[in-house]
Short mmCIF file of C-alpha atoms in Angstrom, two decimals:
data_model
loop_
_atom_site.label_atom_id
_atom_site.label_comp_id
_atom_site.label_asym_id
_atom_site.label_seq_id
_atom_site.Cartn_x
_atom_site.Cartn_y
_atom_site.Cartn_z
CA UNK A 1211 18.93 -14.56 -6.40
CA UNK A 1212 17.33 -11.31 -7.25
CA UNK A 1213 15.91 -10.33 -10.59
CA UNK A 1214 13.98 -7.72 -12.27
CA UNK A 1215 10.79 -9.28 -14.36
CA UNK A 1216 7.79 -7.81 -16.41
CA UNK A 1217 6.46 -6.96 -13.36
CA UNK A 1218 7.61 -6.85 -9.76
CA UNK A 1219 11.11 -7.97 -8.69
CA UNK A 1220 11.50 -11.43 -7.66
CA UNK A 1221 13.70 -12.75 -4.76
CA UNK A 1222 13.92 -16.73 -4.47
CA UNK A 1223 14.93 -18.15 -1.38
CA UNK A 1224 15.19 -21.75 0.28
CA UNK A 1225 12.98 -22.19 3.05
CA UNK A 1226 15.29 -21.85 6.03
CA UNK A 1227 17.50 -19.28 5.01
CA UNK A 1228 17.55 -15.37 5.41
CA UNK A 1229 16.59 -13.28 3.25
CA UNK A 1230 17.03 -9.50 2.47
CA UNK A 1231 14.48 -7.44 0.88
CA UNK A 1232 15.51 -4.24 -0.14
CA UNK A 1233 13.79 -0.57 -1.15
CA UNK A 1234 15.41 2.40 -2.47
CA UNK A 1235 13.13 5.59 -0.92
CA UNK A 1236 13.06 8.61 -3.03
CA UNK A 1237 12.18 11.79 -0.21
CA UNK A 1238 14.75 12.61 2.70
CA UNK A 1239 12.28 13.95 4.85
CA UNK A 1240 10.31 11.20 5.60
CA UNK A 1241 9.40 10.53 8.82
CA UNK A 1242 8.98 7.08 8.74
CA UNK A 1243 8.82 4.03 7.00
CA UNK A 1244 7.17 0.87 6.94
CA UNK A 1245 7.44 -2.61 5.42
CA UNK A 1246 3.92 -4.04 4.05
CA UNK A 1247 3.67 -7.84 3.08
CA UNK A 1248 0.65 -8.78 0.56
CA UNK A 1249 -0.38 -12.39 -0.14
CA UNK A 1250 -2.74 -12.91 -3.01
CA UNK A 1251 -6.05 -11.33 -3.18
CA UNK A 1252 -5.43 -9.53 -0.08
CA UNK A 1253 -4.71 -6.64 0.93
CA UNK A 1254 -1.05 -5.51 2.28
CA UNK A 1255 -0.50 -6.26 6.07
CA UNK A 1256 1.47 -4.32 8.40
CA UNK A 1257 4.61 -6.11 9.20
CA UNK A 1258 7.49 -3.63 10.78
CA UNK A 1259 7.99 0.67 10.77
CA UNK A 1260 10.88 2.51 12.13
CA UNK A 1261 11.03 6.38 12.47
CA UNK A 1262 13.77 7.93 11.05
CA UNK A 1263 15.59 8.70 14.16
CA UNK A 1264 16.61 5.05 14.48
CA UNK A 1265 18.40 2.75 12.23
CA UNK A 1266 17.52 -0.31 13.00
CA UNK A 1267 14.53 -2.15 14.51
CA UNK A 1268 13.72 -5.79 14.96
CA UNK A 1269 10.46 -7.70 15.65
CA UNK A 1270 10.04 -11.32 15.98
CA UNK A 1271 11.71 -13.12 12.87
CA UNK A 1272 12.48 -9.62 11.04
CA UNK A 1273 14.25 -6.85 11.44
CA UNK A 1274 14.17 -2.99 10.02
CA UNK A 1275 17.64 -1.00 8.08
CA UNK A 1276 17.38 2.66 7.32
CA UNK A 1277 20.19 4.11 5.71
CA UNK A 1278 19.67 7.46 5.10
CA UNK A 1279 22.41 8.39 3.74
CA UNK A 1280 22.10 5.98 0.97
CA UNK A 1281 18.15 6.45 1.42
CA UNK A 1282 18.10 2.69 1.73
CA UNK A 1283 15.65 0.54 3.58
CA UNK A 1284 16.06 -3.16 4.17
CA UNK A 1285 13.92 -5.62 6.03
CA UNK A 1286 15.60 -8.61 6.66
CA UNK A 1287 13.90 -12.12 7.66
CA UNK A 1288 15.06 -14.40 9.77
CA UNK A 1289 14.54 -18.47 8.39
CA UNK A 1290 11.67 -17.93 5.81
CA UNK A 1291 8.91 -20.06 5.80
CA UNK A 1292 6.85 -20.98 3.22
CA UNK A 1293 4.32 -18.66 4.60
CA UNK A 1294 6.05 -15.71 4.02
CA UNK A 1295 5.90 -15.96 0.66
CA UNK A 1296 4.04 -12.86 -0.73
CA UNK A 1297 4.78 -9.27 -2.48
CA UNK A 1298 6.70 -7.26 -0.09
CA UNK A 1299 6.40 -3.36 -0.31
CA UNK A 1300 7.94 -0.60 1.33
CA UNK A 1301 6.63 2.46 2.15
CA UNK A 1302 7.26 6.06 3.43
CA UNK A 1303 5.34 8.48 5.19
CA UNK A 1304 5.76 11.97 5.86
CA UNK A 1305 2.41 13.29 8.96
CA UNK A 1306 0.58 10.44 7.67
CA UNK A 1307 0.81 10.82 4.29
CA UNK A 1308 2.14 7.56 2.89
CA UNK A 1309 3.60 6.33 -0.81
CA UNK A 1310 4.81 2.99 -1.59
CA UNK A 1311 7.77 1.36 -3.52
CA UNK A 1312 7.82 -0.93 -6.29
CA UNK A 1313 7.39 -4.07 -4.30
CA UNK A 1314 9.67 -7.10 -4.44
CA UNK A 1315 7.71 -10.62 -4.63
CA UNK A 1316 9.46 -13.18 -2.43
CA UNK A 1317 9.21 -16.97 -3.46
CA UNK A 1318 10.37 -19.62 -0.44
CA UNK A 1319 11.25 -22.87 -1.93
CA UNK A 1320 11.12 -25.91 0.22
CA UNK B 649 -16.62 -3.47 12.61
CA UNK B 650 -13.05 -4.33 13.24
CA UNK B 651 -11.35 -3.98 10.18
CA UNK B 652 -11.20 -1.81 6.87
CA UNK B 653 -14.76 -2.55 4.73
CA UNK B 654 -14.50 -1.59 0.93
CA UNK B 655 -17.48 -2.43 -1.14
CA UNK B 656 -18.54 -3.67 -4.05
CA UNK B 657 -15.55 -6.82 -3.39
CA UNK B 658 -15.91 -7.14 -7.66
CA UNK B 659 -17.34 -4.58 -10.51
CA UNK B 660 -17.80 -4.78 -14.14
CA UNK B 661 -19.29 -2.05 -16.11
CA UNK B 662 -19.27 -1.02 -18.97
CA UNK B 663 -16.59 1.40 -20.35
CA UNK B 664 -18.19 5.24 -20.43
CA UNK B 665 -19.92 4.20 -17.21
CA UNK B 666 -19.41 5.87 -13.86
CA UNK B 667 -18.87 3.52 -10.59
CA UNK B 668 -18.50 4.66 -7.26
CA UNK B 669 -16.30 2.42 -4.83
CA UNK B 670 -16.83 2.86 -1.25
CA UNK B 671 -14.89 2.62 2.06
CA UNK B 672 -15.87 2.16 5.71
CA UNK B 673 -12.32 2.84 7.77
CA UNK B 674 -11.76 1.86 11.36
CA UNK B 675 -13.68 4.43 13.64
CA UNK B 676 -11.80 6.38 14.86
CA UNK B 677 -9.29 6.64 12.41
CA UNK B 678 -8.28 10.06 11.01
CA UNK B 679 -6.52 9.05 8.14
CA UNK B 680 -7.86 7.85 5.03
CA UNK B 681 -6.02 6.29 1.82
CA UNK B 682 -6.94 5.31 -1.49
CA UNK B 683 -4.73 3.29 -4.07
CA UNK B 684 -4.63 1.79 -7.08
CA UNK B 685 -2.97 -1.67 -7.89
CA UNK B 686 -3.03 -2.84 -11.19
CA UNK B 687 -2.15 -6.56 -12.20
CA UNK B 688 1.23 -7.77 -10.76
CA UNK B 689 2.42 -3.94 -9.77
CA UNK B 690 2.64 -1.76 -7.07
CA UNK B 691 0.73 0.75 -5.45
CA UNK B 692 -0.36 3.90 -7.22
CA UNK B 693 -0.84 6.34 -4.47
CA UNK B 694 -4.43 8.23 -5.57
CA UNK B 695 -5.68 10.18 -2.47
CA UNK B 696 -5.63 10.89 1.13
CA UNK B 697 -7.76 12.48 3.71
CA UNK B 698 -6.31 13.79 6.96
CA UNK B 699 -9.10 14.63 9.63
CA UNK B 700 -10.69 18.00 8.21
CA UNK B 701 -7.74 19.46 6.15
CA UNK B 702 -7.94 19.60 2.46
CA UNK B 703 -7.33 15.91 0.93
CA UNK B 704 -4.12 15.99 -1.09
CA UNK B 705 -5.29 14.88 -4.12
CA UNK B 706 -2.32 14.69 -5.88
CA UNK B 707 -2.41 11.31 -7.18
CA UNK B 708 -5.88 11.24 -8.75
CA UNK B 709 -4.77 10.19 -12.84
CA UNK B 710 -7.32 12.17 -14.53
CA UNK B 711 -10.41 14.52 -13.81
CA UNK B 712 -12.39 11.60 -14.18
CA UNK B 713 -11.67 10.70 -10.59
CA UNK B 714 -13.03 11.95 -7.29
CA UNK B 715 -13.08 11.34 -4.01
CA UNK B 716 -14.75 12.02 -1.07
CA UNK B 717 -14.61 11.83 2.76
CA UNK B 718 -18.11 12.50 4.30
CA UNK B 719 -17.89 13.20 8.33
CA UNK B 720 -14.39 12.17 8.54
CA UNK B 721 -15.53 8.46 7.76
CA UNK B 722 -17.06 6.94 4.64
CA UNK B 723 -14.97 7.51 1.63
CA UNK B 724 -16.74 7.27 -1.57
CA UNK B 725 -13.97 7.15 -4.65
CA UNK B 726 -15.85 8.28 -7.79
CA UNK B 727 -14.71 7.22 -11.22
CA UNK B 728 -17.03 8.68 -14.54
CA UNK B 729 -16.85 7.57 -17.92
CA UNK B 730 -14.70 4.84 -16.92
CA UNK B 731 -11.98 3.95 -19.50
CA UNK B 732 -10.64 0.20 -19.64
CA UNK B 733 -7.39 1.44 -18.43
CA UNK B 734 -8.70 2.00 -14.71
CA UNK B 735 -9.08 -1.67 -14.60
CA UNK B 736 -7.56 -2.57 -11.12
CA UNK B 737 -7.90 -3.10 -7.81
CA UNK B 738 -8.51 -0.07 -5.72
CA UNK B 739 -7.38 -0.47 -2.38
CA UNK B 740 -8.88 1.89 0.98
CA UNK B 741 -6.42 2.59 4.14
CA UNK B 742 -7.23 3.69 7.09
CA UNK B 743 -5.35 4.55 10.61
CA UNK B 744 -4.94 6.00 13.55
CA UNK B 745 -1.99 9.18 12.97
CA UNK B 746 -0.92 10.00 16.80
CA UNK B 747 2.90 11.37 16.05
CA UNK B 748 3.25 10.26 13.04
CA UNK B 749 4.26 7.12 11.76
CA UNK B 750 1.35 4.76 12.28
CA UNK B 751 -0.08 1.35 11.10
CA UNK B 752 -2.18 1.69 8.21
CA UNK B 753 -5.07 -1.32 7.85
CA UNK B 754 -5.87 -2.13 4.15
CA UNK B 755 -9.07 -3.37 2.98
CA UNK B 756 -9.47 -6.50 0.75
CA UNK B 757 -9.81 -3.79 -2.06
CA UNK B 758 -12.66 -3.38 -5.05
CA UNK B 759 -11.75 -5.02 -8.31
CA UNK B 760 -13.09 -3.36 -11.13
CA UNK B 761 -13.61 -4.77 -14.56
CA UNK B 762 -14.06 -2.41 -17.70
CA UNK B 763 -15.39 -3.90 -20.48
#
């Protein structure tokens, strides 16, 4: 399940299933977002963006939500792995200036 | 080279001491980021350079920060009299802004030590 710690919030899932990361954006007139994934001592990798036009978007094993009435992005992915385990961050952007969320660290158990 | 290049990978100094951190972005790329990640948290949005407009430096924390983007490539982030509370890793982004909306490629980041 999902929980709020010290630090980041944590999502636990079994290796196989879904899971659902979500991110709560804070300015309407963003012109796109984007979904970041960060293993340890790296830096954050591109993993997905959708423009805000669109609603949903899917790449191979994940897929995009924008809600924007809610201002609600998900990214959802499809049977998690092991390796996918790593900080997950959102992030909107507005002509190329970008800010990140919070961050949500995802934990696949085998 | 191919990807993002931030350098020194690790500093310590000594608290009261100035450190510059510097970036080498993609060439080509017009946009330039710099962020701060502390232990365990997110990341603190600090600066960002756009071609030749004015940087918005809205997220620098204190005066004792500055940044700079020399011929729309390097980036040198300047901290003075460094306090142990900018202990982090500071993270450069660069990429390539077409329409908008565009990949940004991270750096491994500079982790700096105040002691």
């Amino acid at each position: 399940g999902e929980s709020v710690g010290l630090h980041l919030p944590t999502l636990s899932v079994q290796e196989g299933d879904n899971s659902i990361i979500n991110c709560a954006y804070s300015n309407s007139a963003s012109d796109y977002f984007i979904w970041y994934k960060q293993e340890s001592g790296k830096g954050p990798q591109f993993i997905i963006d959708i423009r805000s036009n669109m609603d949903k978007r899917q790449g191979q094993r994940v897929t995009v939500l924008l809600n924007k009435t809610v201002k609600h992005l998900s990214l959802q992915i499809a049977a998690t792995q092991p390796g996918d385990s790593a900080v997950y961050f959102c992030a909107e952007g507005k002509k190329g200036d970008m800010r990140f969320g919070a961050g949500t660290r995802l934990t696949v158990k085998p | 080279g191919a990807g993002v290049s931030q350098s020194p990978s690790n500093k310590v100094t000594e608290k009261g001491k100035d450190v510059e951190l510097r970036c080498d972005p993609i060439s080509g790329h017009t946009a330039l980021y710099w962020y701060r990640q502390s232990l365990g948290q997110g990341l603190e949005f600090l600066i960002y350079f756009q071609g030749n407009s004015a940087p918005d430096k809205s997220g620098l924390p204190s005066d004792r920060f500055s940044a700079e983007r020399t011929g729309g490539s390097v980036s040198t982030l300047t901290i003075q009299r460094t306090q142990q509370e900018d202990s982090a890793v500071y993270l450069c982004a660069s990429s390539l802004l077409a329409s908008g909306g565009a990949e940004a490629f991270f750096g491994q980041g500079t982790r700096l030590t105040v002691v």
